């Protein structure tokens, strides 16, 4: 656990994600305790029975989800401007996962900085990072070029609800608090659930979870069929 004037963050020792993020100004818990995922938890979605070769998502019922099984935390920086704690772990296809959580002395903001090392495969796969936000009656809004969108309300019939492309920010407003979240390096998101392929007419807003849709190899035309190597991804919230 570490904290500043604005937040108190508690790590989950299994997954390495944040199990609790208390907004001390509001006196509100920002992490959804009912979610199976933690804040900043990396999730690997594997469907090895289907290899790359068709322009469709895998069967959602066949996707297997994997996360880190153990993690360690250590203070990386402790200074007058900010404090950063590094959570280190590994998971299927990820021999190295490093997440730096940064709290600032004079700014009401939390940063999540990821350094990932990923193995190579041609099996169909996707990677997500979960941000499950707490609160009743969640309502989402996300920025696009020149405007912003409310899922369902602002979509025409037949619009894609499997994933959304974000310009700079997503907001989650509930009866308890409002969170602004920014996916700096990965512009795709899914809301409430992960696996594309259900092709919904309406997105059920059942929880306040934003999933960063970090990568996938579901489409092979003009894309690299395997995504491996070292990656850096950043996210911020307030």
PDB file of C-alpha atoms in Angstrom:
ATOM      1  CA  UNK A   1       0.000   0.000   0.000  1.00  0.00           C
ATOM      2  CA  UNK A   2       1.163   3.526  -0.721  1.00  0.00           C
ATOM      3  CA  UNK A   3      -0.575   6.900  -0.692  1.00  0.00           C
ATOM      4  CA  UNK A   4      -0.374  10.655  -1.118  1.00  0.00           C
ATOM      5  CA  UNK A   5      -2.720  13.554  -0.354  1.00  0.00           C
ATOM      6  CA  UNK A   6      -5.241  12.417  -2.944  1.00  0.00           C
ATOM      7  CA  UNK A   7      -5.166   8.616  -3.231  1.00  0.00           C
ATOM      8  CA  UNK A   8      -4.381   5.442  -1.346  1.00  0.00           C
ATOM      9  CA  UNK A   9      -3.445   2.491  -3.576  1.00  0.00           C
ATOM     10  CA  UNK A  10      -3.310  -1.156  -2.498  1.00  0.00           C
ATOM     11  CA  UNK A  11      -1.826  -3.872  -4.714  1.00  0.00           C
ATOM     12  CA  UNK A  12      -3.199  -7.363  -5.248  1.00  0.00           C
ATOM     13  CA  UNK A  13      -0.248  -9.706  -4.574  1.00  0.00           C
ATOM     14  CA  UNK A  14      -1.493 -12.327  -7.049  1.00  0.00           C
ATOM     15  CA  UNK A  15      -2.158 -10.395 -10.248  1.00  0.00           C
ATOM     16  CA  UNK A  16      -0.045  -7.329  -9.502  1.00  0.00           C
ATOM     17  CA  UNK A  17      -2.993  -5.021 -10.232  1.00  0.00           C
ATOM     18  CA  UNK A  18      -4.516  -2.447  -7.892  1.00  0.00           C
ATOM     19  CA  UNK A  19      -7.119  -4.060  -5.630  1.00  0.00           C
ATOM     20  CA  UNK A  20      -8.127  -0.748  -4.040  1.00  0.00           C
ATOM     21  CA  UNK A  21      -7.764   2.878  -5.071  1.00  0.00           C
ATOM     22  CA  UNK A  22      -9.302   5.166  -2.477  1.00  0.00           C
ATOM     23  CA  UNK A  23     -10.023   8.735  -3.524  1.00  0.00           C
ATOM     24  CA  UNK A  24      -9.296  10.476  -0.217  1.00  0.00           C
ATOM     25  CA  UNK A  25     -10.852  13.765  -1.344  1.00  0.00           C
ATOM     26  CA  UNK A  26     -14.205  12.135  -2.093  1.00  0.00           C
ATOM     27  CA  UNK A  27     -13.888   9.355   0.460  1.00  0.00           C
ATOM     28  CA  UNK A  28     -14.806   6.909  -2.333  1.00  0.00           C
ATOM     29  CA  UNK A  29     -13.406   3.572  -3.467  1.00  0.00           C
ATOM     30  CA  UNK A  30     -12.722   3.713  -7.216  1.00  0.00           C
ATOM     31  CA  UNK A  31     -12.082  -0.008  -7.870  1.00  0.00           C
ATOM     32  CA  UNK A  32     -15.114  -2.247  -8.384  1.00  0.00           C
ATOM     33  CA  UNK A  33     -14.835  -4.935  -5.687  1.00  0.00           C
ATOM     34  CA  UNK A  34     -17.372  -7.091  -7.545  1.00  0.00           C
ATOM     35  CA  UNK A  35     -15.171  -7.299 -10.650  1.00  0.00           C
ATOM     36  CA  UNK A  36     -13.041 -10.426 -11.178  1.00  0.00           C
ATOM     37  CA  UNK A  37     -10.260  -8.081 -12.336  1.00  0.00           C
ATOM     38  CA  UNK A  38      -8.041  -5.514 -10.659  1.00  0.00           C
ATOM     39  CA  UNK A  39      -7.110  -2.039 -11.831  1.00  0.00           C
ATOM     40  CA  UNK A  40      -4.240  -2.351 -14.297  1.00  0.00           C
ATOM     41  CA  UNK A  41      -4.493  -6.144 -14.540  1.00  0.00           C
ATOM     42  CA  UNK A  42      -3.137  -7.502 -17.820  1.00  0.00           C
ATOM     43  CA  UNK A  43      -5.270 -10.231 -19.402  1.00  0.00           C
ATOM     44  CA  UNK A  44      -4.158 -12.535 -22.215  1.00  0.00           C
ATOM     45  CA  UNK A  45      -7.003 -13.939 -24.333  1.00  0.00           C
ATOM     46  CA  UNK A  46      -5.978 -17.159 -26.075  1.00  0.00           C
ATOM     47  CA  UNK A  47      -7.900 -19.170 -28.641  1.00  0.00           C
ATOM     48  CA  UNK A  48      -5.287 -21.724 -29.787  1.00  0.00           C
ATOM     49  CA  UNK A  49      -7.777 -23.857 -31.669  1.00  0.00           C
ATOM     50  CA  UNK A  50      -8.117 -21.103 -34.262  1.00  0.00           C
ATOM     51  CA  UNK A  51      -5.034 -19.790 -36.028  1.00  0.00           C
ATOM     52  CA  UNK A  52      -4.775 -16.634 -38.090  1.00  0.00           C
ATOM     53  CA  UNK A  53      -6.288 -17.020 -41.544  1.00  0.00           C
ATOM     54  CA  UNK A  54      -9.791 -15.588 -41.617  1.00  0.00           C
ATOM     55  CA  UNK A  55     -11.246 -12.140 -41.092  1.00  0.00           C
ATOM     56  CA  UNK A  56     -13.390 -13.017 -38.100  1.00  0.00           C
ATOM     57  CA  UNK A  57     -13.061 -12.839 -34.350  1.00  0.00           C
ATOM     58  CA  UNK A  58     -12.704 -16.124 -32.485  1.00  0.00           C
ATOM     59  CA  UNK A  59     -15.692 -17.832 -30.913  1.00  0.00           C
ATOM     60  CA  UNK A  60     -16.174 -15.924 -27.618  1.00  0.00           C
ATOM     61  CA  UNK A  61     -17.068 -19.176 -25.864  1.00  0.00           C
ATOM     62  CA  UNK A  62     -13.710 -20.743 -26.748  1.00  0.00           C
ATOM     63  CA  UNK A  63     -11.446 -17.917 -25.598  1.00  0.00           C
ATOM     64  CA  UNK A  64      -9.370 -18.698 -22.501  1.00  0.00           C
ATOM     65  CA  UNK A  65      -8.233 -15.830 -20.301  1.00  0.00           C
ATOM     66  CA  UNK A  66      -4.884 -15.808 -18.489  1.00  0.00           C
ATOM     67  CA  UNK A  67      -3.350 -13.362 -16.013  1.00  0.00           C
ATOM     68  CA  UNK A  68      -0.335 -13.268 -13.730  1.00  0.00           C
ATOM     69  CA  UNK A  69      -0.323 -15.816 -10.919  1.00  0.00           C
ATOM     70  CA  UNK A  70       2.109 -14.032  -8.622  1.00  0.00           C
ATOM     71  CA  UNK A  71       3.753 -10.641  -8.425  1.00  0.00           C
ATOM     72  CA  UNK A  72       6.180  -8.576  -6.407  1.00  0.00           C
ATOM     73  CA  UNK A  73       6.106  -4.873  -5.612  1.00  0.00           C
ATOM     74  CA  UNK A  74       8.959  -2.477  -4.853  1.00  0.00           C
ATOM     75  CA  UNK A  75       9.340   1.274  -4.530  1.00  0.00           C
ATOM     76  CA  UNK A  76      11.002   2.561  -7.699  1.00  0.00           C
ATOM     77  CA  UNK A  77      11.047   6.298  -6.974  1.00  0.00           C
ATOM     78  CA  UNK A  78      10.205   8.202  -3.783  1.00  0.00           C
ATOM     79  CA  UNK A  79      10.797  11.917  -4.169  1.00  0.00           C
ATOM     80  CA  UNK A  80       9.240  15.324  -3.568  1.00  0.00           C
ATOM     81  CA  UNK A  81       7.434  15.393  -6.937  1.00  0.00           C
ATOM     82  CA  UNK A  82       6.089  11.851  -7.240  1.00  0.00           C
ATOM     83  CA  UNK A  83       6.277   8.311  -5.871  1.00  0.00           C
ATOM     84  CA  UNK A  84       6.297   5.272  -8.152  1.00  0.00           C
ATOM     85  CA  UNK A  85       5.851   1.651  -7.116  1.00  0.00           C
ATOM     86  CA  UNK A  86       6.723  -1.081  -9.607  1.00  0.00           C
ATOM     87  CA  UNK A  87       4.680  -4.258  -9.776  1.00  0.00           C
ATOM     88  CA  UNK A  88       6.572  -7.074 -11.523  1.00  0.00           C
ATOM     89  CA  UNK A  89       4.975 -10.305 -12.724  1.00  0.00           C
ATOM     90  CA  UNK A  90       4.678 -12.729 -15.638  1.00  0.00           C
ATOM     91  CA  UNK A  91       1.867 -14.551 -17.415  1.00  0.00           C
ATOM     92  CA  UNK A  92       1.150 -16.787 -20.402  1.00  0.00           C
ATOM     93  CA  UNK A  93       3.023 -15.333 -23.419  1.00  0.00           C
ATOM     94  CA  UNK A  94       4.419 -12.556 -21.211  1.00  0.00           C
ATOM     95  CA  UNK A  95       7.728 -13.497 -19.550  1.00  0.00           C
ATOM     96  CA  UNK A  96       8.054  -9.926 -18.341  1.00  0.00           C
ATOM     97  CA  UNK A  97       5.346  -7.573 -17.036  1.00  0.00           C
ATOM     98  CA  UNK A  98       6.307  -4.335 -15.285  1.00  0.00           C
ATOM     99  CA  UNK A  99       3.679  -1.828 -14.182  1.00  0.00           C
ATOM    100  CA  UNK A 100       4.764   1.427 -12.544  1.00  0.00           C
ATOM    101  CA  UNK A 101       1.965   3.119 -10.591  1.00  0.00           C
ATOM    102  CA  UNK A 102       2.713   6.817 -10.063  1.00  0.00           C
ATOM    103  CA  UNK A 103       1.178   9.149  -7.476  1.00  0.00           C
ATOM    104  CA  UNK A 104       2.016  12.867  -7.650  1.00  0.00           C
ATOM    105  CA  UNK A 105       2.592  15.144  -4.675  1.00  0.00           C
ATOM    106  CA  UNK A 106       0.594  18.067  -6.058  1.00  0.00           C
ATOM    107  CA  UNK A 107      -1.603  16.612  -8.776  1.00  0.00           C
ATOM    108  CA  UNK A 108      -4.790  14.593  -8.408  1.00  0.00           C
ATOM    109  CA  UNK A 109      -3.818  12.002 -10.989  1.00  0.00           C
ATOM    110  CA  UNK A 110      -2.641   8.383 -11.176  1.00  0.00           C
ATOM    111  CA  UNK A 111      -0.390   7.078 -13.952  1.00  0.00           C
ATOM    112  CA  UNK A 112       0.006   3.449 -15.031  1.00  0.00           C
ATOM    113  CA  UNK A 113       3.159   2.854 -17.086  1.00  0.00           C
ATOM    114  CA  UNK A 114       3.626  -0.637 -18.545  1.00  0.00           C
ATOM    115  CA  UNK A 115       6.747  -2.277 -19.937  1.00  0.00           C
ATOM    116  CA  UNK A 116       5.874  -5.642 -21.480  1.00  0.00           C
ATOM    117  CA  UNK A 117       7.894  -8.416 -23.063  1.00  0.00           C
ATOM    118  CA  UNK A 118       5.760 -10.686 -25.220  1.00  0.00           C
ATOM    119  CA  UNK A 119       6.487 -14.026 -26.881  1.00  0.00           C
ATOM    120  CA  UNK A 120       5.767 -14.892 -30.509  1.00  0.00           C
ATOM    121  CA  UNK A 121       2.807 -16.956 -31.700  1.00  0.00           C
ATOM    122  CA  UNK A 122       0.615 -17.285 -34.793  1.00  0.00           C
ATOM    123  CA  UNK A 123      -2.263 -18.591 -32.685  1.00  0.00           C
ATOM    124  CA  UNK A 124      -5.204 -16.250 -32.484  1.00  0.00           C
ATOM    125  CA  UNK A 125      -4.789 -13.973 -29.469  1.00  0.00           C
ATOM    126  CA  UNK A 126      -5.667 -10.651 -27.869  1.00  0.00           C
ATOM    127  CA  UNK A 127      -4.360  -8.621 -24.943  1.00  0.00           C
ATOM    128  CA  UNK A 128      -6.369  -6.409 -22.608  1.00  0.00           C
ATOM    129  CA  UNK A 129      -5.675  -4.282 -19.531  1.00  0.00           C
ATOM    130  CA  UNK A 130      -8.609  -3.961 -17.135  1.00  0.00           C
ATOM    131  CA  UNK A 131      -9.749  -0.790 -15.392  1.00  0.00           C
ATOM    132  CA  UNK A 132     -12.853  -1.775 -13.367  1.00  0.00           C
ATOM    133  CA  UNK A 133     -14.361   1.385 -11.863  1.00  0.00           C
ATOM    134  CA  UNK A 134     -16.802   1.220  -8.962  1.00  0.00           C
ATOM    135  CA  UNK A 135     -20.197   2.852  -8.633  1.00  0.00           C
ATOM    136  CA  UNK A 136     -23.864   2.335  -9.363  1.00  0.00           C
ATOM    137  CA  UNK A 137     -25.530   3.141 -12.707  1.00  0.00           C
ATOM    138  CA  UNK A 138     -22.330   3.705 -14.732  1.00  0.00           C
ATOM    139  CA  UNK A 139     -22.529   5.873 -17.854  1.00  0.00           C
ATOM    140  CA  UNK A 140     -19.706   6.079 -20.396  1.00  0.00           C
ATOM    141  CA  UNK A 141     -18.620   8.800 -22.764  1.00  0.00           C
ATOM    142  CA  UNK A 142     -15.567   8.703 -25.030  1.00  0.00           C
ATOM    143  CA  UNK A 143     -13.870  11.337 -27.173  1.00  0.00           C
ATOM    144  CA  UNK A 144     -13.567  11.016 -30.936  1.00  0.00           C
ATOM    145  CA  UNK A 145     -12.122  13.515 -33.427  1.00  0.00           C
ATOM    146  CA  UNK A 146     -14.215  16.650 -33.112  1.00  0.00           C
ATOM    147  CA  UNK A 147     -16.774  15.283 -30.663  1.00  0.00           C
ATOM    148  CA  UNK A 148     -17.684  12.693 -28.056  1.00  0.00           C
ATOM    149  CA  UNK A 149     -19.960   9.677 -27.942  1.00  0.00           C
ATOM    150  CA  UNK A 150     -22.278   7.997 -25.461  1.00  0.00           C
ATOM    151  CA  UNK A 151     -22.384   4.254 -26.206  1.00  0.00           C
ATOM    152  CA  UNK A 152     -25.817   3.169 -27.475  1.00  0.00           C
ATOM    153  CA  UNK A 153     -27.457   6.621 -27.261  1.00  0.00           C
ATOM    154  CA  UNK A 154     -25.288   8.184 -29.961  1.00  0.00           C
ATOM    155  CA  UNK A 155     -24.822   5.121 -32.169  1.00  0.00           C
ATOM    156  CA  UNK A 156     -26.836   4.450 -35.284  1.00  0.00           C
ATOM    157  CA  UNK A 157     -28.446   0.995 -35.610  1.00  0.00           C
ATOM    158  CA  UNK A 158     -25.833  -1.471 -36.789  1.00  0.00           C
ATOM    159  CA  UNK A 159     -22.906   0.500 -35.367  1.00  0.00           C
ATOM    160  CA  UNK A 160     -20.053  -1.511 -33.876  1.00  0.00           C
ATOM    161  CA  UNK A 161     -20.364  -2.061 -30.130  1.00  0.00           C
ATOM    162  CA  UNK A 162     -17.575  -4.648 -29.940  1.00  0.00           C
ATOM    163  CA  UNK A 163     -14.808  -2.046 -29.595  1.00  0.00           C
ATOM    164  CA  UNK A 164     -14.447   1.719 -29.749  1.00  0.00           C
ATOM    165  CA  UNK A 165     -11.699   4.025 -30.989  1.00  0.00           C
ATOM    166  CA  UNK A 166     -10.794   6.763 -28.504  1.00  0.00           C
ATOM    167  CA  UNK A 167      -9.124  10.079 -29.265  1.00  0.00           C
ATOM    168  CA  UNK A 168      -7.856  11.120 -25.795  1.00  0.00           C
ATOM    169  CA  UNK A 169     -10.245  10.239 -22.991  1.00  0.00           C
ATOM    170  CA  UNK A 170     -13.072   8.109 -21.615  1.00  0.00           C
ATOM    171  CA  UNK A 171     -15.279   9.165 -18.720  1.00  0.00           C
ATOM    172  CA  UNK A 172     -17.189   6.861 -16.390  1.00  0.00           C
ATOM    173  CA  UNK A 173     -19.860   8.625 -14.353  1.00  0.00           C
ATOM    174  CA  UNK A 174     -21.702   6.808 -11.559  1.00  0.00           C
ATOM    175  CA  UNK A 175     -23.895   7.754  -8.627  1.00  0.00           C
ATOM    176  CA  UNK A 176     -20.741   7.932  -6.494  1.00  0.00           C
ATOM    177  CA  UNK A 177     -18.020   9.577  -8.574  1.00  0.00           C
ATOM    178  CA  UNK A 178     -16.753  10.415 -12.019  1.00  0.00           C
ATOM    179  CA  UNK A 179     -13.493   9.112 -13.463  1.00  0.00           C
ATOM    180  CA  UNK A 180     -11.635  10.470 -16.481  1.00  0.00           C
ATOM    181  CA  UNK A 181      -9.276   7.897 -18.017  1.00  0.00           C
ATOM    182  CA  UNK A 182      -6.805   8.378 -20.849  1.00  0.00           C
ATOM    183  CA  UNK A 183      -5.307   5.594 -23.024  1.00  0.00           C
ATOM    184  CA  UNK A 184      -2.193   7.424 -24.199  1.00  0.00           C
ATOM    185  CA  UNK A 185      -0.725   4.697 -26.416  1.00  0.00           C
ATOM    186  CA  UNK A 186      -3.541   2.214 -27.169  1.00  0.00           C
ATOM    187  CA  UNK A 187      -6.596   3.914 -28.717  1.00  0.00           C
ATOM    188  CA  UNK A 188      -8.947   0.904 -28.820  1.00  0.00           C
ATOM    189  CA  UNK A 189     -11.192  -0.012 -25.879  1.00  0.00           C
ATOM    190  CA  UNK A 190     -13.995  -2.388 -25.030  1.00  0.00           C
ATOM    191  CA  UNK A 191     -16.582  -1.589 -22.360  1.00  0.00           C
ATOM    192  CA  UNK A 192     -18.024  -3.856 -19.656  1.00  0.00           C
ATOM    193  CA  UNK A 193     -16.697  -7.032 -21.331  1.00  0.00           C
ATOM    194  CA  UNK A 194     -13.673  -8.109 -23.322  1.00  0.00           C
ATOM    195  CA  UNK A 195     -14.230 -10.571 -26.108  1.00  0.00           C
ATOM    196  CA  UNK A 196     -15.377  -9.213 -29.466  1.00  0.00           C
ATOM    197  CA  UNK A 197     -17.422 -11.535 -31.649  1.00  0.00           C
ATOM    198  CA  UNK A 198     -20.877 -11.231 -30.088  1.00  0.00           C
ATOM    199  CA  UNK A 199     -21.958  -8.522 -32.581  1.00  0.00           C
ATOM    200  CA  UNK A 200     -24.431  -6.890 -30.251  1.00  0.00           C
ATOM    201  CA  UNK A 201     -27.251  -4.595 -31.329  1.00  0.00           C
ATOM    202  CA  UNK A 202     -27.083  -2.895 -27.925  1.00  0.00           C
ATOM    203  CA  UNK A 203     -24.196  -2.910 -25.461  1.00  0.00           C
ATOM    204  CA  UNK A 204     -25.404  -3.963 -21.981  1.00  0.00           C
ATOM    205  CA  UNK A 205     -23.976  -1.410 -19.516  1.00  0.00           C
ATOM    206  CA  UNK A 206     -23.690  -3.787 -16.556  1.00  0.00           C
ATOM    207  CA  UNK A 207     -20.570  -2.406 -14.875  1.00  0.00           C
ATOM    208  CA  UNK A 208     -18.083   0.459 -15.020  1.00  0.00           C
ATOM    209  CA  UNK A 209     -15.146  -1.438 -16.501  1.00  0.00           C
ATOM    210  CA  UNK A 210     -13.010   0.000 -19.284  1.00  0.00           C
ATOM    211  CA  UNK A 211     -10.727  -2.519 -20.994  1.00  0.00           C
ATOM    212  CA  UNK A 212      -7.755  -1.177 -22.920  1.00  0.00           C
ATOM    213  CA  UNK A 213      -7.795  -3.329 -26.065  1.00  0.00           C
ATOM    214  CA  UNK A 214      -4.027  -3.417 -26.324  1.00  0.00           C
ATOM    215  CA  UNK A 215      -3.454  -5.746 -29.273  1.00  0.00           C
ATOM    216  CA  UNK A 216      -4.848  -8.639 -31.298  1.00  0.00           C
ATOM    217  CA  UNK A 217      -4.027 -10.596 -34.454  1.00  0.00           C
ATOM    218  CA  UNK A 218      -7.610 -11.291 -35.557  1.00  0.00           C
ATOM    219  CA  UNK A 219      -7.120  -9.497 -38.883  1.00  0.00           C
ATOM    220  CA  UNK A 220      -4.274 -10.544 -41.151  1.00  0.00           C
ATOM    221  CA  UNK A 221      -4.676  -8.201 -44.137  1.00  0.00           C
ATOM    222  CA  UNK A 222      -1.965  -5.504 -44.038  1.00  0.00           C
ATOM    223  CA  UNK A 223      -1.111  -6.416 -40.436  1.00  0.00           C
ATOM    224  CA  UNK A 224       1.709  -8.323 -38.829  1.00  0.00           C
ATOM    225  CA  UNK A 225       0.465 -11.819 -38.020  1.00  0.00           C
ATOM    226  CA  UNK A 226       2.492 -12.039 -34.813  1.00  0.00           C
ATOM    227  CA  UNK A 227       3.009  -9.366 -32.167  1.00  0.00           C
ATOM    228  CA  UNK A 228       6.067  -9.988 -30.047  1.00  0.00           C
ATOM    229  CA  UNK A 229       8.954  -8.105 -28.475  1.00  0.00           C
ATOM    230  CA  UNK A 230       9.137  -5.191 -26.029  1.00  0.00           C
ATOM    231  CA  UNK A 231       6.258  -2.737 -25.625  1.00  0.00           C
ATOM    232  CA  UNK A 232       5.562   0.395 -23.554  1.00  0.00           C
ATOM    233  CA  UNK A 233       1.981   1.480 -22.878  1.00  0.00           C
ATOM    234  CA  UNK A 234       0.777   4.366 -20.666  1.00  0.00           C
ATOM    235  CA  UNK A 235      -2.544   5.253 -19.037  1.00  0.00           C
ATOM    236  CA  UNK A 236      -3.667   8.069 -16.725  1.00  0.00           C
ATOM    237  CA  UNK A 237      -6.762   8.682 -14.649  1.00  0.00           C
ATOM    238  CA  UNK A 238      -8.268  11.182 -12.263  1.00  0.00           C
TER     239      UNK A 238
END
